XYZ file of C-alpha atoms in Angstrom:
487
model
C -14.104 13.930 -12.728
C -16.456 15.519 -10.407
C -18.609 12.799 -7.897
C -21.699 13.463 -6.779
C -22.546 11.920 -3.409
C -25.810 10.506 -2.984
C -28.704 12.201 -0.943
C -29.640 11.478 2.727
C -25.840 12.286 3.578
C -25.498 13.905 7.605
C -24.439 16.724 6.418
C -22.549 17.549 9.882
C -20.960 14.426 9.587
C -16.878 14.309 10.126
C -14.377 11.610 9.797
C -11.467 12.060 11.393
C -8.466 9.697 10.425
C -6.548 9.861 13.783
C -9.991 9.125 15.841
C -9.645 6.012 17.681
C -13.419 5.190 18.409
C -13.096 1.873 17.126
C -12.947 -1.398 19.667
C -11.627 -5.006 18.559
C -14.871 -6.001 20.878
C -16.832 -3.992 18.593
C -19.660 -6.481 17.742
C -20.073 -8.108 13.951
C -23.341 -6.568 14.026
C -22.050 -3.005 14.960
C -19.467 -2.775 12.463
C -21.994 -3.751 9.502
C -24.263 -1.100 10.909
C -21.943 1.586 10.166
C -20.907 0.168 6.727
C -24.429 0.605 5.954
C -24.251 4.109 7.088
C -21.120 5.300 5.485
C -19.939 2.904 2.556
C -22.544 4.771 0.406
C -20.641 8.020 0.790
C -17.260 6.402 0.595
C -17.344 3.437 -1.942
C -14.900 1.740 0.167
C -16.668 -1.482 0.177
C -17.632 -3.706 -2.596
C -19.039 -6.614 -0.990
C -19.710 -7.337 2.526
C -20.563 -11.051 4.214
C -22.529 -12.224 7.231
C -20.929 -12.744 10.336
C -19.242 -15.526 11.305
C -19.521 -17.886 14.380
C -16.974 -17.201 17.379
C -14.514 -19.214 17.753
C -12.685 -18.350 21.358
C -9.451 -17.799 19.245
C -6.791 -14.918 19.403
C -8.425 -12.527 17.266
C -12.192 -13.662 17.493
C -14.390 -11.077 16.389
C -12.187 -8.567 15.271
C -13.092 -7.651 11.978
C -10.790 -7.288 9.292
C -11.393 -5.976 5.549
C -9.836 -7.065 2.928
C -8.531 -5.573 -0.844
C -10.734 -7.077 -3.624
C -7.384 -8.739 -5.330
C -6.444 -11.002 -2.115
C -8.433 -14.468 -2.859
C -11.575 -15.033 -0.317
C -13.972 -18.529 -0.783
C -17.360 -17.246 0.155
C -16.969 -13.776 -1.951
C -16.051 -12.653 -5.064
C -12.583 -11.340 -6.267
C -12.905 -9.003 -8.834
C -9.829 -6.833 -8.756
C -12.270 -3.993 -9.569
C -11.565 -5.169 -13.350
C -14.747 -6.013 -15.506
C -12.269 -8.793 -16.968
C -13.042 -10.644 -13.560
C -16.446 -9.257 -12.162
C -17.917 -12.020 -11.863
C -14.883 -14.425 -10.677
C -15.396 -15.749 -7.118
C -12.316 -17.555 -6.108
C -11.673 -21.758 -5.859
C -9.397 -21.377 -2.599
C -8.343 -18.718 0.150
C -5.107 -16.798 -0.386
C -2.551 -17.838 2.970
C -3.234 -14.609 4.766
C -6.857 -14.845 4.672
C -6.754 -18.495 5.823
C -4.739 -17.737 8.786
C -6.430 -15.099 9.565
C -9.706 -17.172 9.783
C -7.831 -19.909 12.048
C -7.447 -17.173 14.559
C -11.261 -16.051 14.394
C -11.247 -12.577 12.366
C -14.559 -11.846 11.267
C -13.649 -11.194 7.525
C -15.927 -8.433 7.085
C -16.043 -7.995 3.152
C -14.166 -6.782 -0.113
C -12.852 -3.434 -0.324
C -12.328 -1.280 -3.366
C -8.963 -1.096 -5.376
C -7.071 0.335 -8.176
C -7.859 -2.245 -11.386
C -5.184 -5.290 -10.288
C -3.701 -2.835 -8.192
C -2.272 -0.382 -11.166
C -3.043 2.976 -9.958
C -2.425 5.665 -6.759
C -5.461 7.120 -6.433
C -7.952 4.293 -6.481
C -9.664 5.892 -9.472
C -9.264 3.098 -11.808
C -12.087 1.165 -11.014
C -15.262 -0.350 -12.405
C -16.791 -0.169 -9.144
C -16.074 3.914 -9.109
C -13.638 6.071 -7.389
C -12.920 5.522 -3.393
C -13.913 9.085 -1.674
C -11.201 10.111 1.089
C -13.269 10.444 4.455
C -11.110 12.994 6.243
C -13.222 16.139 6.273
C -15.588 14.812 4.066
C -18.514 16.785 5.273
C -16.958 19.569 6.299
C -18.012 23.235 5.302
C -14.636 24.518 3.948
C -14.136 21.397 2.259
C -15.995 22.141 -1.229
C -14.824 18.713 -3.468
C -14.141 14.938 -2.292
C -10.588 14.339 -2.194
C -9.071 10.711 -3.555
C -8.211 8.312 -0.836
C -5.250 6.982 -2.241
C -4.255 4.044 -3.761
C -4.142 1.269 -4.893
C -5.431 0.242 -1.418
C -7.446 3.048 -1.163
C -10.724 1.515 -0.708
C -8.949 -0.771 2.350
C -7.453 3.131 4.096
C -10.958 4.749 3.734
C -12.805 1.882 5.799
C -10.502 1.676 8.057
C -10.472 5.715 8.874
C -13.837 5.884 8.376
C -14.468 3.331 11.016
C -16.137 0.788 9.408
C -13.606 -1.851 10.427
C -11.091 -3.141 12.965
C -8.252 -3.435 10.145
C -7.874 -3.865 6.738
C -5.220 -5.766 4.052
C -3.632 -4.261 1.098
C -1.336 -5.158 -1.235
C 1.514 -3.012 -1.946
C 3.816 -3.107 -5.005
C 5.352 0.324 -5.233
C 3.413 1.962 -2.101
C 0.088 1.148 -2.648
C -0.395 0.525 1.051
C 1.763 3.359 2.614
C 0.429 5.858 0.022
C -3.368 5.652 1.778
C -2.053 4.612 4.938
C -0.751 7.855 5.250
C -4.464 9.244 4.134
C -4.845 6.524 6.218
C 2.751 -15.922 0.976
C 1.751 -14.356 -2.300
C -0.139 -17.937 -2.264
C -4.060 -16.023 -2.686
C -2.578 -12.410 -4.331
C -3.817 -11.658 -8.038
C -0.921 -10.945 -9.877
C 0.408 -7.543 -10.919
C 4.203 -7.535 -10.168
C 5.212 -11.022 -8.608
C 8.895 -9.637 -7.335
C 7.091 -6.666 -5.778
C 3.318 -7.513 -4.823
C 3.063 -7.965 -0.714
C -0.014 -8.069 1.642
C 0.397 -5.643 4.216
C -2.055 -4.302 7.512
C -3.561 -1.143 7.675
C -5.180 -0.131 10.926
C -5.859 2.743 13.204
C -2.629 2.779 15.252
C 0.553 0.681 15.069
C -0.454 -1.442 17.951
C -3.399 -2.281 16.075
C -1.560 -3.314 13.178
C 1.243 -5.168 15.513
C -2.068 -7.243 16.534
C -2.665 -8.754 12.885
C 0.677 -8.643 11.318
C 2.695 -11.757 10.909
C 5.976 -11.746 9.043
C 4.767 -14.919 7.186
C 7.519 -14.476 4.303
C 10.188 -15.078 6.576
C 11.254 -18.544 7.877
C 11.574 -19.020 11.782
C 15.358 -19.229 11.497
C 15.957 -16.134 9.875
C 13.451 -14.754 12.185
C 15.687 -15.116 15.176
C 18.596 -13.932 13.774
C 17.404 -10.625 12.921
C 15.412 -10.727 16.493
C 18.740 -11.724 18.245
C 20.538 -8.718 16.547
C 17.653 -6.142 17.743
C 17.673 -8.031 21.285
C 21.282 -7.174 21.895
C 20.844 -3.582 20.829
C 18.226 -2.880 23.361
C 15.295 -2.692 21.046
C 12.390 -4.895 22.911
C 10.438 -1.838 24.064
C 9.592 1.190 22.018
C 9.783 3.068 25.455
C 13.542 2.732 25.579
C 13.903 3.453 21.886
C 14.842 6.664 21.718
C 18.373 6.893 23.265
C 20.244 4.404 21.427
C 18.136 4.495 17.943
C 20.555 6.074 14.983
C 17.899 7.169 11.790
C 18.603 8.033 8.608
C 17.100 10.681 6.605
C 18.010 10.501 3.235
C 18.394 13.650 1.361
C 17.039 12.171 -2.101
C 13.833 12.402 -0.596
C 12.979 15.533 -0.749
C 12.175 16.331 -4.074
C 11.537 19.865 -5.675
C 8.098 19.047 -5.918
C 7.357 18.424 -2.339
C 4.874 20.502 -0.833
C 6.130 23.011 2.040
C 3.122 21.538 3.918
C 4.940 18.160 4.221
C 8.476 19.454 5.011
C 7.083 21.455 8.081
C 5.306 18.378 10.288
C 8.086 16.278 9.158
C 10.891 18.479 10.888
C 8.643 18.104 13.906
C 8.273 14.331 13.845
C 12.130 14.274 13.694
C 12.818 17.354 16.313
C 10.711 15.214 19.104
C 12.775 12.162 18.134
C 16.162 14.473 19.116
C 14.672 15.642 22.242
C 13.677 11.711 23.064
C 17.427 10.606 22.417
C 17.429 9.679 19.407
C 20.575 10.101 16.724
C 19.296 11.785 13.306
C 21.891 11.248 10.753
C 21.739 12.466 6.656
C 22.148 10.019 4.743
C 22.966 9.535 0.871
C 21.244 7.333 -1.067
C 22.377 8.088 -4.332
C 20.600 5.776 -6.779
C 17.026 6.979 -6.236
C 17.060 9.016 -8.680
C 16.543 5.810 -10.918
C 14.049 4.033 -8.802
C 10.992 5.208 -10.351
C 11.754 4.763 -13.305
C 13.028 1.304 -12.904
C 9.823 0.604 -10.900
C 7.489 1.610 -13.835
C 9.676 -0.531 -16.673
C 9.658 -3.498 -14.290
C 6.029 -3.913 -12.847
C 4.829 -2.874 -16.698
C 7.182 -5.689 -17.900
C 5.835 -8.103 -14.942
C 2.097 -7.197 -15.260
C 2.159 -7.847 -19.360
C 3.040 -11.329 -18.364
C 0.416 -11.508 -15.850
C -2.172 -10.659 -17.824
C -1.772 -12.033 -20.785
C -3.641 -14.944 -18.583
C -7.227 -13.436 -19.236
C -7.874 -13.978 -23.152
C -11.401 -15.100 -22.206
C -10.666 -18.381 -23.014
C -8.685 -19.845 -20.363
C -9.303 -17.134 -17.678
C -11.712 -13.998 -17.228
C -14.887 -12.487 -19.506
C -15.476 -13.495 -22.861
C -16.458 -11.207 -25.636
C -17.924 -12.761 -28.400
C -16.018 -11.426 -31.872
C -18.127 -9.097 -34.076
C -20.003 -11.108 -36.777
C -18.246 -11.465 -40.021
C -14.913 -11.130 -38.235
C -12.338 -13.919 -38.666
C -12.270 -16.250 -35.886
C -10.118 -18.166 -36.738
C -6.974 -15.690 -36.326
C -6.396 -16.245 -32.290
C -5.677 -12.167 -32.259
C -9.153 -11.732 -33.107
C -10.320 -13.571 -30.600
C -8.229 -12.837 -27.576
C -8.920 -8.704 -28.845
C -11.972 -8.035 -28.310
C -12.046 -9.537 -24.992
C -8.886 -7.744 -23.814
C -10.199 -4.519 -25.219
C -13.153 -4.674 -23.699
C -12.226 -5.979 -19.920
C -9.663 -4.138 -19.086
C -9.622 -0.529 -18.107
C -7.388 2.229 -19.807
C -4.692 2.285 -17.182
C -4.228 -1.393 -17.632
C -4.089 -1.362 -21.215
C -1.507 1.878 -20.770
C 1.268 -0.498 -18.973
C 0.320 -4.058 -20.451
C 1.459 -1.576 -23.789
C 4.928 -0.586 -21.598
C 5.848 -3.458 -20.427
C 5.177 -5.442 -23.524
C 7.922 -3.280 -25.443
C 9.898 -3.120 -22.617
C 10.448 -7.208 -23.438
C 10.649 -6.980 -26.728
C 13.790 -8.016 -28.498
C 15.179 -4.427 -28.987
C 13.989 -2.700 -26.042
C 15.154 -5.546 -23.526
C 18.636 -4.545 -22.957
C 18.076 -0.577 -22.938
C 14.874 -0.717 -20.833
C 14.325 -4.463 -18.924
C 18.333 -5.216 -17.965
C 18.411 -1.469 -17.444
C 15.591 -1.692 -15.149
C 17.250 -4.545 -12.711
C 20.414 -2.915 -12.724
C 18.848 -0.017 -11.423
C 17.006 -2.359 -9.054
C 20.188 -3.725 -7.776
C 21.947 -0.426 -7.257
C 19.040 0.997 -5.177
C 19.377 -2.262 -3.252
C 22.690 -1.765 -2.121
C 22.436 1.809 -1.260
C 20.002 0.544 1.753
C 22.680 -2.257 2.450
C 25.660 0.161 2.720
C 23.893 2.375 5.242
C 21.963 0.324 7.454
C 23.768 -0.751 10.482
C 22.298 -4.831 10.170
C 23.272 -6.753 7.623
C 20.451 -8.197 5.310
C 19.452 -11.283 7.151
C 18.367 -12.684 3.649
C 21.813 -12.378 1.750
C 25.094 -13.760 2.387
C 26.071 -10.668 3.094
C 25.136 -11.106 6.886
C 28.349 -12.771 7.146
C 29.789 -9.649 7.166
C 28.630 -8.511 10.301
C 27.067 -5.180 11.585
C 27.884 -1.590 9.830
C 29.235 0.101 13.093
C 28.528 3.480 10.973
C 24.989 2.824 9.809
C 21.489 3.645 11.180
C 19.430 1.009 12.025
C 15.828 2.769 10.378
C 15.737 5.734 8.053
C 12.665 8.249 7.649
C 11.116 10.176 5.597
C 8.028 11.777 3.922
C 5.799 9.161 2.535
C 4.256 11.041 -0.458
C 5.614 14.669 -1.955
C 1.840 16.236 -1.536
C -1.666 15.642 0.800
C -4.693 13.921 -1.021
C -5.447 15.758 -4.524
C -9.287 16.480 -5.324
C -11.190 13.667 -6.978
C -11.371 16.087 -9.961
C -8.014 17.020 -10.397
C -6.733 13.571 -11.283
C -8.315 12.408 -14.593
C -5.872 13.662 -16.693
C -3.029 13.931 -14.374
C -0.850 11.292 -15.292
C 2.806 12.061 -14.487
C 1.801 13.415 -11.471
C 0.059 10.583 -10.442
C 3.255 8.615 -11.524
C 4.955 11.402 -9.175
C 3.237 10.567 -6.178
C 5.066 6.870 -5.971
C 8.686 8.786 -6.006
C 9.051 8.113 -2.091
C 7.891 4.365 -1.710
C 9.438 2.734 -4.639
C 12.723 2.565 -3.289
C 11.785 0.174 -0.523
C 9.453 -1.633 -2.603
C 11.987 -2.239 -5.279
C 14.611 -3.340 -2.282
C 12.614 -5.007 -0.878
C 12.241 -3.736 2.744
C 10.114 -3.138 5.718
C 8.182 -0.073 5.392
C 5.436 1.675 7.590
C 3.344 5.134 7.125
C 2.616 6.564 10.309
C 0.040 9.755 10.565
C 1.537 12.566 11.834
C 0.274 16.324 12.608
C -0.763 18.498 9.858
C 1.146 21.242 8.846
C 0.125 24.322 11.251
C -0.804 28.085 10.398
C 1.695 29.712 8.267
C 3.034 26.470 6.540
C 1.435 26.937 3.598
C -1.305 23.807 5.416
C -4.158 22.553 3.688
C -5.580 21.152 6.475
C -5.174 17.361 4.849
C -2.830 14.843 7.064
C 0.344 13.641 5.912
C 2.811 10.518 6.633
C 6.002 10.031 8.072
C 7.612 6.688 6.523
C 9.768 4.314 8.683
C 11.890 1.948 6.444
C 14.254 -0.584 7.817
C 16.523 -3.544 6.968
C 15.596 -6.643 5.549
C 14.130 -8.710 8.720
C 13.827 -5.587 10.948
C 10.219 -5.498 10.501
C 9.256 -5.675 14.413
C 11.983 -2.968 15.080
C 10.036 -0.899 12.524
C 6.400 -1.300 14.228
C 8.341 -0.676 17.376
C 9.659 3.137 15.808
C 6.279 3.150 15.114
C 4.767 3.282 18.303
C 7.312 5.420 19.639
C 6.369 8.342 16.917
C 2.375 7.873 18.204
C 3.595 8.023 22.046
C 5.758 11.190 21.347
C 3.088 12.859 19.470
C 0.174 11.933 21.566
């Protein structure tokens, strides 16, 4: 699929993902301005609003974008699916609410993945999101994906068209752009994966709008207690007592030599700052993607089976001279035409994957798997999951307290590589599953691109910070420690 950007593009014109030329004081007029400008080169946004009145609150003015599958009042949510196009929604999902309490300018809808099913936010009715890094460059002859399925979310936010975006993330569709760049509110894909997560320009900037909602204020403190007394309040004094993990599952055959080099940097500046690097085994990845792709399939044919045009979504009339009286009929045509092809692909999977003689070989499989991959983290992480009993146990003297790694196996592919590209797109999820299936605290954090004579493209690339269950402010805090040491 080739895309042909529109005329009246500066061609001079260069985004650059690690710019940070973007203000929270930024004015609600300002930041519309440049939507205008850019959106029609990106396709990042699908609906923008009018400014709201200030409020004096924390985050007054700051304006915050958010995926067109989180729930917003005054716009619609159409998951970039023609099932819901034109659905506006009854009542704001948690995040957004809260968000409004503390005055964010909710700036507008951004593109997706259809309900979220995709990597490369291709898989939308709306049209493909175009990565801005490089976009106008000279050397750079074809628009490269942005990622997905929060890809529309990463490209605004690198682009500069807002403060921050949200995502949702099931199996890295936040961490996947990111690196390009409460479920009360959330369209359903996978209910015991799908989280809202921040993207922004740096982690401070993300610190600044995250809340770990999904944890209660007791559980909270424990895990903050248990960072406290290890010396982890400031990222500054990080480095000589932090222990990380790099697991050696992670680096797949098909990883790109592009990715390994920057990655050995990342970690070589952590050494020289004090920090412990440890290998770690995590032997039960190997089975993570595939459990991933039998258990969101199985939980997003349940979810779906919602829209048969009668109760939710568009209705298709049946073909004259068809019998409407057989329900199949009815609900067929609808489904058929609504949903997009990659939809249709795993509603198919995940219906057999429930069906009476695939369950135990596919489904039961599938959370085994789950389980497994679960307590590889809990084995070598040195806190205890603060959500299981196991915290009782105490602290794993042994175990690192984060582990890093790659967050995808290649750098953005060209828009016109991926239509038939399947696996590989399937591929591309083989890093951030793990923690998604487990559970866990995960951040992508730009890092340098590979230099001359490591085989660079020129493209960035992520490092991925995953910790334990609760750990999440220790994880912004690594965070901010890999920008300081690179900067």
């Amino acid at each position: 699929m080739r895309l042909k950007l529109p005329a009246g593009c500066i061609p001079n014109l260069r985004f650059n993902f690690f710019s940070t030329e973007r203000h929270a004081s930024t004015s609600a007029t300002e930041w519309r301005r440049v939507i205008s400008e850019k959106n029609a080169s990106i396709n990042a946004f699908v609906y923008t609003c009018p400014p709201p009145s200030t409020s004096g609150s924390t985050l007054d003015g700051v304006s915050i974008a958010v995926k067109d599958n989180i729930c917003t009042e005054n716009m619609p949510t159409t998951c970039s699916s023609s099932m819901l196009r034109d659905f506006t929604s009854p009542y704001e999902a948690t995040v957004v609410d809260l968000l409004r309490k503390t005055g964010a300018d909710i700036i507008g809808k951004t593109n997706c993945d259809e309900f979220g099913m995709g990597s490369l936010n291709t898989h939308s009715i709306h049209g493909p999101v175009v990565n801005p890094y490089n976009l106008y460059s000279a050397t750079e002859t074809q628009p490269r994906s942005a990622g997905g399925s929060s890809g529309g979310s990463a490209a605004a936010v690198a682009a500069g068209m807002c403060y921050a975006a949200l995502g949702t993330d099931t199996g890295g569709s936040i961490r996947l752009p990111a690196l390009i760049v409460v479920l009360w509110g959330v369209v359903s894909f996978a209910d015991s994966l799908d989280c809202v997560g921040v993207m922004a320009a740096t982690v401070p900037d993300v610190a600044r709008i995250f809340d770990p909602t999904a944890a209660t204020a007791a559980i909270r403190e424990r895990a903050a207690m248990s960072l406290s007394q290890r010396g982890f309040n400031d990222h500054k004094t990080l480095g000589p007592s932090l222990r990380i993990g790099v697991p050696q599952q992670y680096f797949p055959s098909e990883m790109s030599p592009s990715i390994i080099h920057p990655f050995r940097r990342v970690m070589s500046s952590l050494v020289a700052a004090g920090a412990t690097v440890i290998p770690v085994s995590l032997p039960s990845t190997s089975h993570a993607l595939s459990a991933y792709y039998v258990l969101a399939s199985a939980e997003a044919s349940s979810n779906m089976a919602r829209y048969d045009g009668i109760q939710y979504g568009m209705h298709v009339k049946p073909p004259h001279g068809s019998d409407a009286t057989k329900t199949a009929n009815v609900y067929a045509h609808t489904r058929s035409a609504g949903f997009g092809s990659e939809v249709k692909k795993r509603i198919l999977l995940g219906t057999y994957a429930l069906t009476a003689d695939a369950f135990d070989n596919y489904f039961l499989q599938a959370q085994r798997a789950r389980q497994l991959v679960k307590d590889d983290f809990n084995s070598i992480f040195r806190l205890p999951d603060f959500y299981s009993s196991a915290a009782l146990a105490g602290e794993n003297a042994d175990g690192v307290d984060v582990l890093m790694h790659p967050s995808a196996i290649r750098t953005a592919p060209p828009l016109s590589s991926t239509a038939n590209s399947d696996i590989d797109t399937y591929v591309q999820d083989v890093l951030t599953v793990p923690a998604s299936l487990a559970g866990l605290p995960a951040l992508s954090v730009p890092c340098d691109t590979a230099a001359d004579g490591e085989a660079a493209d020129g493209w960035p690339i992520g490092v991925s910070v995953v910790g334990q269950w609760g750990s999440d402010l220790l994880v912004l805090k690594v965070g901010e420690l890999i920008e300081r040491l690179r900067s």
